[in-house]
mmCIF file of C-alpha atoms and ligand atoms in Angstrom:
data_model
loop_
_atom_site.group_PDB
_atom_site.id
_atom_site.type_symbol
_atom_site.label_atom_id
_atom_site.label_comp_id
_atom_site.label_asym_id
_atom_site.label_seq_id
_atom_site.Cartn_x
_atom_site.Cartn_y
_atom_site.Cartn_z
ATOM 1 C CA MET A 1 70.381 148.436 127.985
ATOM 2 C CA LYS A 2 66.401 147.552 128.044
ATOM 3 C CA ALA A 3 63.760 146.546 126.158
ATOM 4 C CA VAL A 4 60.139 146.406 126.460
ATOM 5 C CA ILE A 5 58.478 143.842 124.254
ATOM 6 C CA LEU A 6 54.748 143.540 123.658
ATOM 7 C CA VAL A 7 53.378 140.113 123.736
ATOM 8 C CA GLY A 8 50.147 140.975 125.056
ATOM 9 C CA GLY A 9 47.645 140.675 121.549
ATOM 10 C CA LEU A 10 45.533 138.399 120.764
ATOM 11 C CA GLY A 11 47.055 136.648 117.552
ATOM 12 C CA THR A 12 43.907 136.550 115.567
ATOM 13 C CA ARG A 13 45.541 135.954 112.345
ATOM 14 C CA LEU A 14 47.433 132.967 113.324
ATOM 15 C CA ARG A 15 44.338 131.059 114.843
ATOM 16 C CA PRO A 16 43.711 128.064 115.207
ATOM 17 C CA LEU A 17 47.286 127.886 116.391
ATOM 18 C CA THR A 18 47.133 131.118 119.214
ATOM 19 C CA TYR A 19 43.444 130.310 120.845
ATOM 20 C CA ASN A 20 45.637 128.133 123.840
ATOM 21 C CA THR A 21 49.449 129.550 122.935
ATOM 22 C CA PRO A 22 50.138 132.956 122.963
ATOM 23 C CA LYS A 23 51.546 133.764 119.509
ATOM 24 C CA SER A 24 54.897 134.713 121.392
ATOM 25 C CA LEU A 25 55.412 130.730 122.388
ATOM 26 C CA VAL A 26 54.294 129.315 118.634
ATOM 27 C CA PRO A 27 57.175 126.704 118.342
ATOM 28 C CA VAL A 28 59.960 128.104 115.926
ATOM 29 C CA LEU A 29 62.631 124.921 115.657
ATOM 30 C CA ASN A 30 60.996 123.467 118.031
ATOM 31 C CA LYS A 31 61.653 126.470 120.731
ATOM 32 C CA PRO A 32 59.398 129.294 121.868
ATOM 33 C CA PHE A 33 59.450 132.162 119.386
ATOM 34 C CA LEU A 34 60.183 134.645 121.451
ATOM 35 C CA GLU A 35 63.109 132.843 123.045
ATOM 36 C CA HIS A 36 64.842 133.383 119.502
ATOM 37 C CA VAL A 37 64.180 137.099 119.822
ATOM 38 C CA LEU A 38 65.198 137.226 123.188
ATOM 39 C CA LEU A 39 68.885 135.587 122.325
ATOM 40 C CA LYS A 40 69.071 138.011 119.268
ATOM 41 C CA LEU A 41 68.904 140.956 121.969
ATOM 42 C CA LYS A 42 70.881 139.158 124.157
ATOM 43 C CA GLN A 43 73.634 139.504 121.307
ATOM 44 C CA HIS A 44 73.305 143.059 121.370
ATOM 45 C CA GLY A 45 73.805 143.791 124.833
ATOM 46 C CA VAL A 46 70.257 143.950 125.758
ATOM 47 C CA GLY A 47 70.252 142.102 128.775
ATOM 48 C CA GLU A 48 66.794 143.669 130.933
ATOM 49 C CA ILE A 49 63.761 142.553 129.473
ATOM 50 C CA VAL A 50 60.282 143.724 130.204
ATOM 51 C CA LEU A 51 57.526 141.910 128.702
ATOM 52 C CA ALA A 52 54.286 143.629 128.348
ATOM 53 C CA LEU A 53 51.554 141.133 128.852
ATOM 54 C CA SER A 54 47.841 140.752 128.260
ATOM 55 C CA HIS A 55 46.123 137.667 126.309
ATOM 56 C CA LEU A 56 47.371 134.199 128.087
ATOM 57 C CA ALA A 57 50.075 136.103 130.428
ATOM 58 C CA PRO A 58 50.630 133.280 132.792
ATOM 59 C CA LEU A 59 51.731 131.101 130.261
ATOM 60 C CA ILE A 60 54.477 133.425 128.914
ATOM 61 C CA GLU A 61 55.681 134.284 132.653
ATOM 62 C CA GLU A 62 55.919 130.540 133.343
ATOM 63 C CA CYS A 63 58.127 129.782 130.216
ATOM 64 C CA PHE A 64 60.530 132.467 130.900
ATOM 65 C CA GLY A 65 60.565 133.233 134.523
ATOM 66 C CA ASP A 66 63.108 135.326 135.778
ATOM 67 C CA GLY A 67 65.181 135.231 132.300
ATOM 68 C CA ARG A 68 68.059 133.331 134.174
ATOM 69 C CA ARG A 69 68.097 130.243 132.212
ATOM 70 C CA LEU A 70 68.722 132.360 128.951
ATOM 71 C CA GLY A 71 71.515 134.668 130.760
ATOM 72 C CA LEU A 72 68.861 137.904 130.786
ATOM 73 C CA ASP A 73 66.903 139.568 133.430
ATOM 74 C CA ILE A 74 63.223 139.381 132.673
ATOM 75 C CA SER A 75 60.341 141.180 134.295
ATOM 76 C CA TYR A 76 56.781 141.347 133.310
ATOM 77 C CA VAL A 77 53.818 144.083 133.148
ATOM 78 C CA THR A 78 50.131 142.615 132.701
ATOM 79 C CA GLU A 79 47.247 144.585 131.625
ATOM 80 C CA LYS A 80 43.892 143.757 132.853
ATOM 81 C CA SER A 81 42.908 144.214 129.184
ATOM 82 C CA ALA A 82 44.897 144.795 126.194
ATOM 83 C CA MET A 83 45.967 148.731 126.134
ATOM 84 C CA GLY A 84 47.056 148.871 122.434
ATOM 85 C CA THR A 85 50.995 148.870 121.528
ATOM 86 C CA ALA A 86 51.675 152.510 123.102
ATOM 87 C CA GLY A 87 48.943 151.955 126.182
ATOM 88 C CA ALA A 88 51.048 148.888 126.883
ATOM 89 C CA VAL A 89 54.483 150.396 126.723
ATOM 90 C CA LYS A 90 53.219 153.485 129.177
ATOM 91 C CA ASN A 91 51.602 150.698 131.473
ATOM 92 C CA ALA A 92 55.909 149.773 132.033
ATOM 93 C CA ALA A 93 56.841 153.362 132.454
ATOM 94 C CA GLU A 94 58.092 152.806 135.988
ATOM 95 C CA MET A 95 60.581 150.744 134.774
ATOM 96 C CA VAL A 96 62.692 152.296 131.956
ATOM 97 C CA SER A 97 64.307 155.360 133.473
ATOM 98 C CA ASP A 98 67.083 155.891 129.998
ATOM 99 C CA THR A 99 67.036 155.398 126.140
ATOM 100 C CA PHE A 100 65.226 151.686 125.602
ATOM 101 C CA PHE A 101 64.201 149.600 122.593
ATOM 102 C CA VAL A 102 60.289 148.601 122.040
ATOM 103 C CA LEU A 103 59.628 145.788 119.952
ATOM 104 C CA ASN A 104 56.212 144.376 118.710
ATOM 105 C CA GLY A 105 56.683 140.380 120.081
ATOM 106 C CA ASP A 106 55.561 138.936 116.471
ATOM 107 C CA ILE A 107 58.790 139.971 114.201
ATOM 108 C CA PHE A 108 61.628 138.041 113.900
ATOM 109 C CA SER A 109 64.826 140.054 112.001
ATOM 110 C CA ASP A 110 68.527 140.655 111.795
ATOM 111 C CA LEU A 111 68.778 144.278 112.366
ATOM 112 C CA ASP A 112 71.527 145.466 113.729
ATOM 113 C CA LEU A 113 70.328 147.167 117.024
ATOM 114 C CA SER A 114 73.905 148.555 117.863
ATOM 115 C CA ALA A 115 73.823 150.556 114.637
ATOM 116 C CA MET A 116 70.210 151.596 115.554
ATOM 117 C CA LEU A 117 71.063 152.843 118.866
ATOM 118 C CA ARG A 118 74.447 154.753 117.442
ATOM 119 C CA PHE A 119 71.969 156.243 115.066
ATOM 120 C CA HIS A 120 69.205 157.035 117.403
ATOM 121 C CA LYS A 121 72.101 158.916 119.831
ATOM 122 C CA GLN A 122 73.821 160.969 116.755
ATOM 123 C CA HIS A 123 70.325 162.188 115.801
ATOM 124 C CA ARG A 124 69.388 162.936 119.285
ATOM 125 C CA ALA A 125 65.938 161.398 118.406
ATOM 126 C CA LYS A 126 62.882 161.484 120.608
ATOM 127 C CA VAL A 127 62.110 157.970 118.756
ATOM 128 C CA THR A 128 63.880 155.900 116.314
ATOM 129 C CA ILE A 129 61.500 153.688 114.081
ATOM 130 C CA ALA A 130 63.599 150.549 111.953
ATOM 131 C CA LEU A 131 62.349 150.402 108.678
ATOM 132 C CA THR A 132 62.420 147.662 106.202
ATOM 133 C CA PRO A 133 61.339 146.797 102.746
ATOM 134 C CA VAL A 134 58.673 144.808 101.504
ATOM 135 C CA ASP A 135 57.074 143.724 98.448
ATOM 136 C CA ASP A 136 53.729 144.839 99.251
ATOM 137 C CA PRO A 137 53.323 147.754 101.666
ATOM 138 C CA THR A 138 49.272 148.044 101.474
ATOM 139 C CA ARG A 139 48.904 145.824 104.383
ATOM 140 C CA TYR A 140 51.701 147.591 106.644
ATOM 141 C CA GLY A 141 52.269 151.147 108.259
ATOM 142 C CA LEU A 142 54.025 152.984 105.414
ATOM 143 C CA ILE A 143 56.881 155.530 106.658
ATOM 144 C CA GLU A 144 57.965 158.683 104.671
ATOM 145 C CA THR A 145 61.294 160.575 105.364
ATOM 146 C CA ASP A 146 63.073 163.358 104.027
ATOM 147 C CA GLY A 147 66.835 163.309 103.195
ATOM 148 C CA TYR A 148 68.144 163.422 106.564
ATOM 149 C CA GLN A 149 66.303 160.390 107.935
ATOM 150 C CA ARG A 150 63.287 162.384 109.437
ATOM 151 C CA VAL A 151 60.043 161.007 109.134
ATOM 152 C CA THR A 152 57.640 163.233 107.284
ATOM 153 C CA ARG A 153 54.107 161.323 107.043
ATOM 154 C CA PHE A 154 52.888 158.171 108.570
ATOM 155 C CA LEU A 155 49.829 156.185 106.231
ATOM 156 C CA GLU A 156 48.619 152.871 108.009
ATOM 157 C CA LYS A 157 47.854 150.234 105.575
ATOM 158 C CA PRO A 158 47.666 152.471 102.369
ATOM 159 C CA ARG A 159 45.757 151.943 99.099
ATOM 160 C CA PRO A 160 47.872 150.649 96.014
ATOM 161 C CA GLU A 161 47.495 154.323 94.609
ATOM 162 C CA GLU A 162 48.672 155.821 97.890
ATOM 163 C CA VAL A 163 52.373 153.971 98.131
ATOM 164 C CA THR A 164 55.144 156.141 97.596
ATOM 165 C CA THR A 165 57.600 153.595 98.894
ATOM 166 C CA ASN A 166 58.320 150.308 100.112
ATOM 167 C CA LEU A 167 59.662 151.093 103.335
ATOM 168 C CA ILE A 168 57.557 150.037 106.268
ATOM 169 C CA ASN A 169 57.459 150.240 110.203
ATOM 170 C CA ALA A 170 59.384 147.353 111.123
ATOM 171 C CA GLY A 171 57.920 147.051 114.607
ATOM 172 C CA THR A 172 61.076 147.878 116.418
ATOM 173 C CA TYR A 173 61.914 151.148 118.158
ATOM 174 C CA LEU A 174 64.109 152.955 120.378
ATOM 175 C CA MET A 175 62.783 155.964 122.779
ATOM 176 C CA GLU A 176 63.365 158.323 125.039
ATOM 177 C CA PRO A 177 61.646 157.710 128.591
ATOM 178 C CA ASP A 178 60.304 161.356 128.442
ATOM 179 C CA VAL A 179 57.792 159.977 125.471
ATOM 180 C CA LEU A 180 55.918 158.065 128.003
ATOM 181 C CA GLY A 181 54.402 161.501 128.897
ATOM 182 C CA LYS A 182 53.038 162.328 125.343
ATOM 183 C CA ILE A 183 50.691 158.455 125.946
ATOM 184 C CA PRO A 184 47.411 159.070 128.212
ATOM 185 C CA ALA A 185 47.755 156.536 131.390
ATOM 186 C CA LEU A 186 44.790 153.927 131.610
ATOM 187 C CA GLU A 187 43.726 154.575 128.161
ATOM 188 C CA GLU A 188 44.065 152.041 124.848
ATOM 189 C CA HIS A 189 46.620 153.914 122.982
ATOM 190 C CA SER A 190 48.424 153.155 119.696
ATOM 191 C CA PHE A 191 51.646 153.961 118.612
ATOM 192 C CA GLU A 192 50.901 153.474 114.721
ATOM 193 C CA ARG A 193 47.601 155.515 114.814
ATOM 194 C CA GLN A 194 48.172 157.865 117.516
ATOM 195 C CA LEU A 195 51.558 158.457 119.326
ATOM 196 C CA PHE A 196 53.869 158.735 116.266
ATOM 197 C CA PRO A 197 51.640 160.977 114.097
ATOM 198 C CA SER A 198 50.897 163.460 116.982
ATOM 199 C CA MET A 199 54.642 163.645 117.764
ATOM 200 C CA LEU A 200 54.927 164.730 114.141
ATOM 201 C CA LYS A 201 52.738 167.536 114.185
ATOM 202 C CA ALA A 202 54.184 168.697 117.191
ATOM 203 C CA GLY A 203 57.497 168.772 115.492
ATOM 204 C CA ASP A 204 59.472 166.412 117.733
ATOM 205 C CA ALA A 205 62.361 164.575 115.961
ATOM 206 C CA VAL A 206 60.813 161.204 115.238
ATOM 207 C CA PHE A 207 63.877 159.309 112.819
ATOM 208 C CA ALA A 208 63.938 156.560 110.660
ATOM 209 C CA PHE A 209 66.622 153.758 110.354
ATOM 210 C CA PRO A 210 66.686 151.685 107.339
ATOM 211 C CA SER A 211 67.515 148.279 107.062
ATOM 212 C CA SER A 212 67.730 145.931 104.415
ATOM 213 C CA GLY A 213 68.542 142.723 106.315
ATOM 214 C CA TYR A 214 65.950 139.979 107.179
ATOM 215 C CA TRP A 215 62.774 140.596 108.290
ATOM 216 C CA ILE A 216 59.534 138.839 108.706
ATOM 217 C CA ASP A 217 56.346 139.053 111.162
ATOM 218 C CA ILE A 218 54.897 135.784 112.262
ATOM 219 C CA GLY A 219 51.280 137.389 112.116
ATOM 220 C CA ASN A 220 49.561 134.379 110.126
ATOM 221 C CA PRO A 221 50.383 130.739 109.257
ATOM 222 C CA GLU A 222 52.038 131.315 106.275
ATOM 223 C CA LYS A 223 54.235 133.092 107.522
ATOM 224 C CA TYR A 224 54.988 131.296 110.787
ATOM 225 C CA LYS A 225 55.954 128.476 108.376
ATOM 226 C CA GLN A 226 58.028 130.532 106.240
ATOM 227 C CA LEU A 227 60.059 131.676 109.268
ATOM 228 C CA ASN A 228 60.589 128.141 110.335
ATOM 229 C CA PHE A 229 61.425 126.799 106.789
ATOM 230 C CA ASP A 230 64.240 129.603 106.488
ATOM 231 C CA LEU A 231 65.579 129.227 109.563
ATOM 232 C CA LEU A 232 65.716 125.302 109.140
ATOM 233 C CA SER A 233 67.417 126.433 105.722
ATOM 234 C CA GLY A 234 69.984 128.881 107.112
ATOM 235 C CA LYS A 235 68.019 131.791 105.685
ATOM 236 C CA GLY A 236 67.206 133.997 108.800
ATOM 237 C CA GLY A 237 70.269 136.385 108.594
ATOM 238 C CA GLN A 238 73.486 135.753 110.961
ATOM 239 C CA TYR A 239 70.893 133.285 113.090
ATOM 240 C CA GLY A 240 70.932 130.386 110.987
ATOM 241 C CA PHE A 241 70.169 126.766 112.056
ATOM 242 C CA ASN A 242 72.212 125.434 109.379
ATOM 243 C CA ARG A 243 73.118 125.874 105.492
ATOM 244 C CA GLY A 244 71.111 122.916 103.142
ATOM 245 C CA ASP A 245 69.488 119.980 103.749
ATOM 246 C CA GLN A 246 70.829 118.595 107.007
ATOM 247 C CA ILE A 247 68.853 116.192 109.550
ATOM 248 C CA ALA A 248 68.892 117.096 113.161
ATOM 249 C CA LEU A 249 67.483 113.901 115.399
ATOM 250 C CA GLY A 250 66.889 114.497 118.938
ATOM 251 C CA HIS A 251 67.794 112.292 121.747
ATOM 252 C CA GLY A 252 65.875 109.253 122.264
ATOM 253 C CA SER A 253 63.944 109.056 118.513
ATOM 254 C CA HIS A 254 64.150 106.087 116.500
ATOM 255 C CA ILE A 255 63.888 106.198 112.855
ATOM 256 C CA HIS A 256 62.893 102.803 110.880
ATOM 257 C CA PRO A 257 65.546 101.551 108.613
ATOM 258 C CA THR A 258 63.225 101.568 106.038
ATOM 259 C CA ALA A 259 62.704 105.542 106.687
ATOM 260 C CA ARG A 260 63.420 107.664 103.753
ATOM 261 C CA LEU A 261 64.344 111.336 105.606
ATOM 262 C CA LYS A 262 65.323 114.414 103.134
ATOM 263 C CA GLY A 263 66.136 117.471 104.729
ATOM 264 C CA PRO A 264 66.294 120.014 105.859
ATOM 265 C CA LEU A 265 64.238 117.943 108.533
ATOM 266 C CA MET A 266 64.331 118.656 112.535
ATOM 267 C CA VAL A 267 62.887 115.627 114.509
ATOM 268 C CA GLY A 268 62.416 116.438 118.270
ATOM 269 C CA ASP A 269 63.231 114.417 121.376
ATOM 270 C CA ASN A 270 61.645 110.979 121.677
ATOM 271 C CA CYS A 271 59.692 110.613 118.503
ATOM 272 C CA THR A 272 59.350 107.144 116.444
ATOM 273 C CA ILE A 273 59.560 107.112 112.785
ATOM 274 C CA GLY A 274 57.656 103.746 111.244
ATOM 275 C CA LYS A 275 58.899 101.500 108.288
ATOM 276 C CA ASP A 276 58.416 102.919 104.902
ATOM 277 C CA VAL A 277 57.786 106.842 106.145
ATOM 278 C CA ILE A 278 58.719 109.355 103.703
ATOM 279 C CA ILE A 279 59.433 113.032 105.191
ATOM 280 C CA THR A 280 60.742 115.583 103.226
ATOM 281 C CA GLY A 281 62.115 118.948 104.287
ATOM 282 C CA PRO A 282 61.711 121.270 104.930
ATOM 283 C CA THR A 283 59.883 119.849 107.828
ATOM 284 C CA ILE A 284 59.895 119.877 111.501
ATOM 285 C CA ILE A 285 58.616 117.420 114.157
ATOM 286 C CA GLY A 286 58.163 118.326 117.585
ATOM 287 C CA PRO A 287 59.581 115.965 120.687
ATOM 288 C CA ASP A 288 56.917 113.100 121.430
ATOM 289 C CA CYS A 289 55.540 112.313 117.853
ATOM 290 C CA ARG A 290 54.629 109.405 116.417
ATOM 291 C CA ILE A 291 54.690 108.811 112.525
ATOM 292 C CA GLU A 292 53.132 105.274 111.571
ATOM 293 C CA ALA A 293 54.156 102.776 108.489
ATOM 294 C CA GLY A 294 54.017 104.193 105.303
ATOM 295 C CA ALA A 295 52.830 107.998 106.217
ATOM 296 C CA THR A 296 54.149 110.689 104.169
ATOM 297 C CA ILE A 297 55.091 114.144 105.391
ATOM 298 C CA SER A 298 56.453 117.147 103.376
ATOM 299 C CA ASP A 299 56.885 120.895 103.656
ATOM 300 C CA SER A 300 55.210 120.749 107.278
ATOM 301 C CA ILE A 301 55.229 121.578 110.861
ATOM 302 C CA LEU A 302 54.049 119.108 114.101
ATOM 303 C CA TRP A 303 54.335 120.806 117.304
ATOM 304 C CA GLN A 304 54.753 118.073 120.392
ATOM 305 C CA LYS A 305 52.570 114.585 121.018
ATOM 306 C CA VAL A 306 50.999 114.683 117.543
ATOM 307 C CA THR A 307 50.305 111.316 115.406
ATOM 308 C CA ILE A 308 50.088 110.842 111.933
ATOM 309 C CA GLY A 309 48.645 107.053 111.502
ATOM 310 C CA GLY A 310 49.357 104.504 108.868
ATOM 311 C CA GLY A 311 49.507 105.848 105.097
ATOM 312 C CA CYS A 312 48.765 109.198 105.933
ATOM 313 C CA SER A 313 50.007 112.083 103.941
ATOM 314 C CA PHE A 314 50.558 115.243 105.605
ATOM 315 C CA ILE A 315 51.499 118.142 102.843
ATOM 316 C CA SER A 316 52.390 121.609 103.732
ATOM 317 C CA SER A 317 50.368 121.592 106.711
ATOM 318 C CA ILE A 318 50.766 122.372 110.488
ATOM 319 C CA ALA A 319 49.429 120.257 113.556
ATOM 320 C CA ALA A 320 49.654 122.153 116.598
ATOM 321 C CA ARG A 321 49.919 119.763 120.203
ATOM 322 C CA GLY A 322 48.279 116.463 120.962
ATOM 323 C CA CYS A 323 46.652 116.133 117.031
ATOM 324 C CA ARG A 324 46.181 113.096 115.797
ATOM 325 C CA LEU A 325 45.539 111.729 112.301
ATOM 326 C CA GLU A 326 43.847 108.132 111.772
ATOM 327 C CA GLU A 327 45.175 105.776 109.379
ATOM 328 C CA SER A 328 45.169 106.753 105.717
ATOM 329 C CA SER A 329 43.749 110.481 106.329
ATOM 330 C CA GLN A 330 44.925 113.136 104.563
ATOM 331 C CA ALA A 331 45.973 116.950 104.882
ATOM 332 C CA HIS A 332 47.342 119.448 102.213
ATOM 333 C CA GLY A 333 47.851 122.957 103.310
ATOM 334 C CA ALA A 334 46.051 122.627 106.262
ATOM 335 C CA VAL A 335 46.524 124.365 110.013
ATOM 336 C CA LEU A 336 44.828 122.578 112.964
ATOM 337 C CA GLY A 337 44.434 123.641 116.322
ATOM 338 C CA ASP A 338 45.636 121.568 119.625
ATOM 339 C CA ASN A 339 44.358 118.089 119.625
ATOM 340 C CA VAL A 340 42.589 118.094 116.458
ATOM 341 C CA THR A 341 41.509 114.518 115.651
ATOM 342 C CA VAL A 342 40.958 113.468 111.700
ATOM 343 C CA SER A 343 39.207 110.184 111.433
ATOM 344 C CA GLN A 344 40.132 107.254 109.510
ATOM 345 C CA GLY A 345 40.607 107.376 105.642
ATOM 346 C CA TYR A 346 39.167 111.256 105.936
ATOM 347 C CA VAL A 347 40.596 113.961 103.735
ATOM 348 C CA LEU A 348 40.468 117.294 104.842
ATOM 349 C CA LYS A 349 39.725 120.318 102.656
ATOM 350 C CA PRO A 350 42.926 122.041 100.941
ATOM 351 C CA GLY A 351 44.111 124.648 103.098
ATOM 352 C CA GLU A 352 41.227 123.954 105.770
ATOM 353 C CA SER A 353 41.664 125.305 109.256
ATOM 354 C CA VAL A 354 40.454 123.452 112.233
ATOM 355 C CA GLU A 355 39.620 124.748 115.397
ATOM 356 C CA PRO A 356 40.981 122.824 118.767
ATOM 357 C CA GLY A 357 39.505 119.662 120.091
ATOM 358 C CA VAL A 358 37.383 119.136 116.958
ATOM 359 C CA THR A 359 37.123 115.530 115.345
ATOM 360 C CA LYS A 360 36.984 115.756 111.478
ATOM 361 C CA GLY A 361 35.120 112.745 109.837
HETATM 362 P P1 LIG B 401 46.561 140.166 115.189
HETATM 363 O O1 LIG B 401 45.068 139.615 116.216
HETATM 364 O O2 LIG B 401 46.433 138.996 114.679
HETATM 365 O O3 LIG B 401 46.216 141.375 114.417
HETATM 366 O O4 LIG B 401 47.615 139.968 115.981
HETATM 367 P P2 LIG B 401 47.756 140.886 117.281
HETATM 368 O O5 LIG B 401 46.882 140.933 118.592
HETATM 369 O O6 LIG B 401 49.007 140.095 118.009
HETATM 370 O O7 LIG B 401 48.151 142.594 116.663
HETATM 371 P P3 LIG B 401 49.019 142.982 116.055
HETATM 372 O O8 LIG B 401 49.876 141.926 115.223
HETATM 373 O O9 LIG B 401 48.881 144.307 115.599
HETATM 374 O O10 LIG B 401 50.265 143.247 117.318
HETATM 375 C C1 LIG B 401 51.696 143.540 117.307
HETATM 376 C C2 LIG B 401 52.720 143.025 118.420
HETATM 377 O O11 LIG B 401 51.918 144.180 119.267
HETATM 378 C C3 LIG B 401 52.541 141.764 118.638
HETATM 379 O O12 LIG B 401 53.370 141.153 119.442
HETATM 380 C C4 LIG B 401 51.038 141.533 120.220
HETATM 381 O O13 LIG B 401 51.301 140.396 121.049
HETATM 382 C C5 LIG B 401 51.560 143.416 120.560
HETATM 383 N N1 LIG B 401 50.298 143.743 121.260
HETATM 384 C C6 LIG B 401 49.179 143.987 120.051
HETATM 385 N N2 LIG B 401 48.426 144.730 121.070
HETATM 386 C C7 LIG B 401 48.493 144.673 122.588
HETATM 387 C C8 LIG B 401 48.107 145.122 123.420
HETATM 388 O O14 LIG B 401 47.089 145.972 123.806
HETATM 389 N N3 LIG B 401 49.080 144.871 124.631
HETATM 390 C C9 LIG B 401 50.048 144.208 124.621
HETATM 391 N N4 LIG B 401 50.590 144.063 125.696
HETATM 392 N N5 LIG B 401 50.915 143.964 123.352
HETATM 393 C C10 LIG B 401 49.939 144.025 122.178
#
């Protein structure tokens, strides 16, 4: 079974984390996000993967190679410029010849893909769209169905008074290969706004498969943090890292005996955690980080090679690769791009977002 995964978007809402790192490679539990998605696909017998690339394509190819490391067969198609969700799959048309999955590459769920495939076949659907319930459907694509689960209407980002259901497009589809004939070649084209509504008008068999399990899109920093913390606490459906407040320490990491650590906490390889440091979970610390004496960290994510200086306070924040907080500086709800420096004693504004390479203070 094959899946085409869309990983070519700019990820603008997840900036400043995604200027130099594609959304599919942002670390989740210290592994590239997409690796978690690929392992889920493998669990459901999806062994052949096509990654549809555009923005920062070489980084993704370099990370996953031919897929052998994960026991998968991975190939790549790259657009010269982003072709939109449907355009990207059209670009991969030569690589599919049977029923195939399409996944938005920024979604993690415990959707039962095997049950979805059975549903698709039973209904002789041309396209099956997974649905998931959300509290506020106004930021998503709402999908209405009849009593037989056949799609009757699509409504992208509805106004509050237009909301008739809390079920939205979960960004996972099953498709028959002949559907690709309906997408214009070499043009930007969208599933949600163009292909699916036009198939509905033409009377094509478009069905919806509802699921009530875990589902999240890591579109913005809050959601990105939530996925990390959910998986760390064992809340990601069948996929949980642990249950409760465990502490996982990487190889070669050194923790000073006076440091106080409270889980759930993950510390990557080769980290140093100094005297009287207090770290409260949920927190994830990437490899090669250095936390100096008396620093306090809670509810945060550090990527690799981050230094938190002595006496710093780093609360509910994210620091990308190579950030350095000098002694006694403070961050609360901050999101720092790669290689940001926060000068000694500087207090970032609550919720401040800092672009890569900037020095604050
Ligand atoms: P924002 O800029 O923050 O909206 O994020 P995004 O660029 O990722 O867009 P969006 O969240 O709508 O995309 C959903 C999924 O489709 C993501 O996994 C994107 O990487 C992917 N995607 C969106 N547009 C394209 C495209 O033109 N080409 C390819 N290959 N993938 C795309």
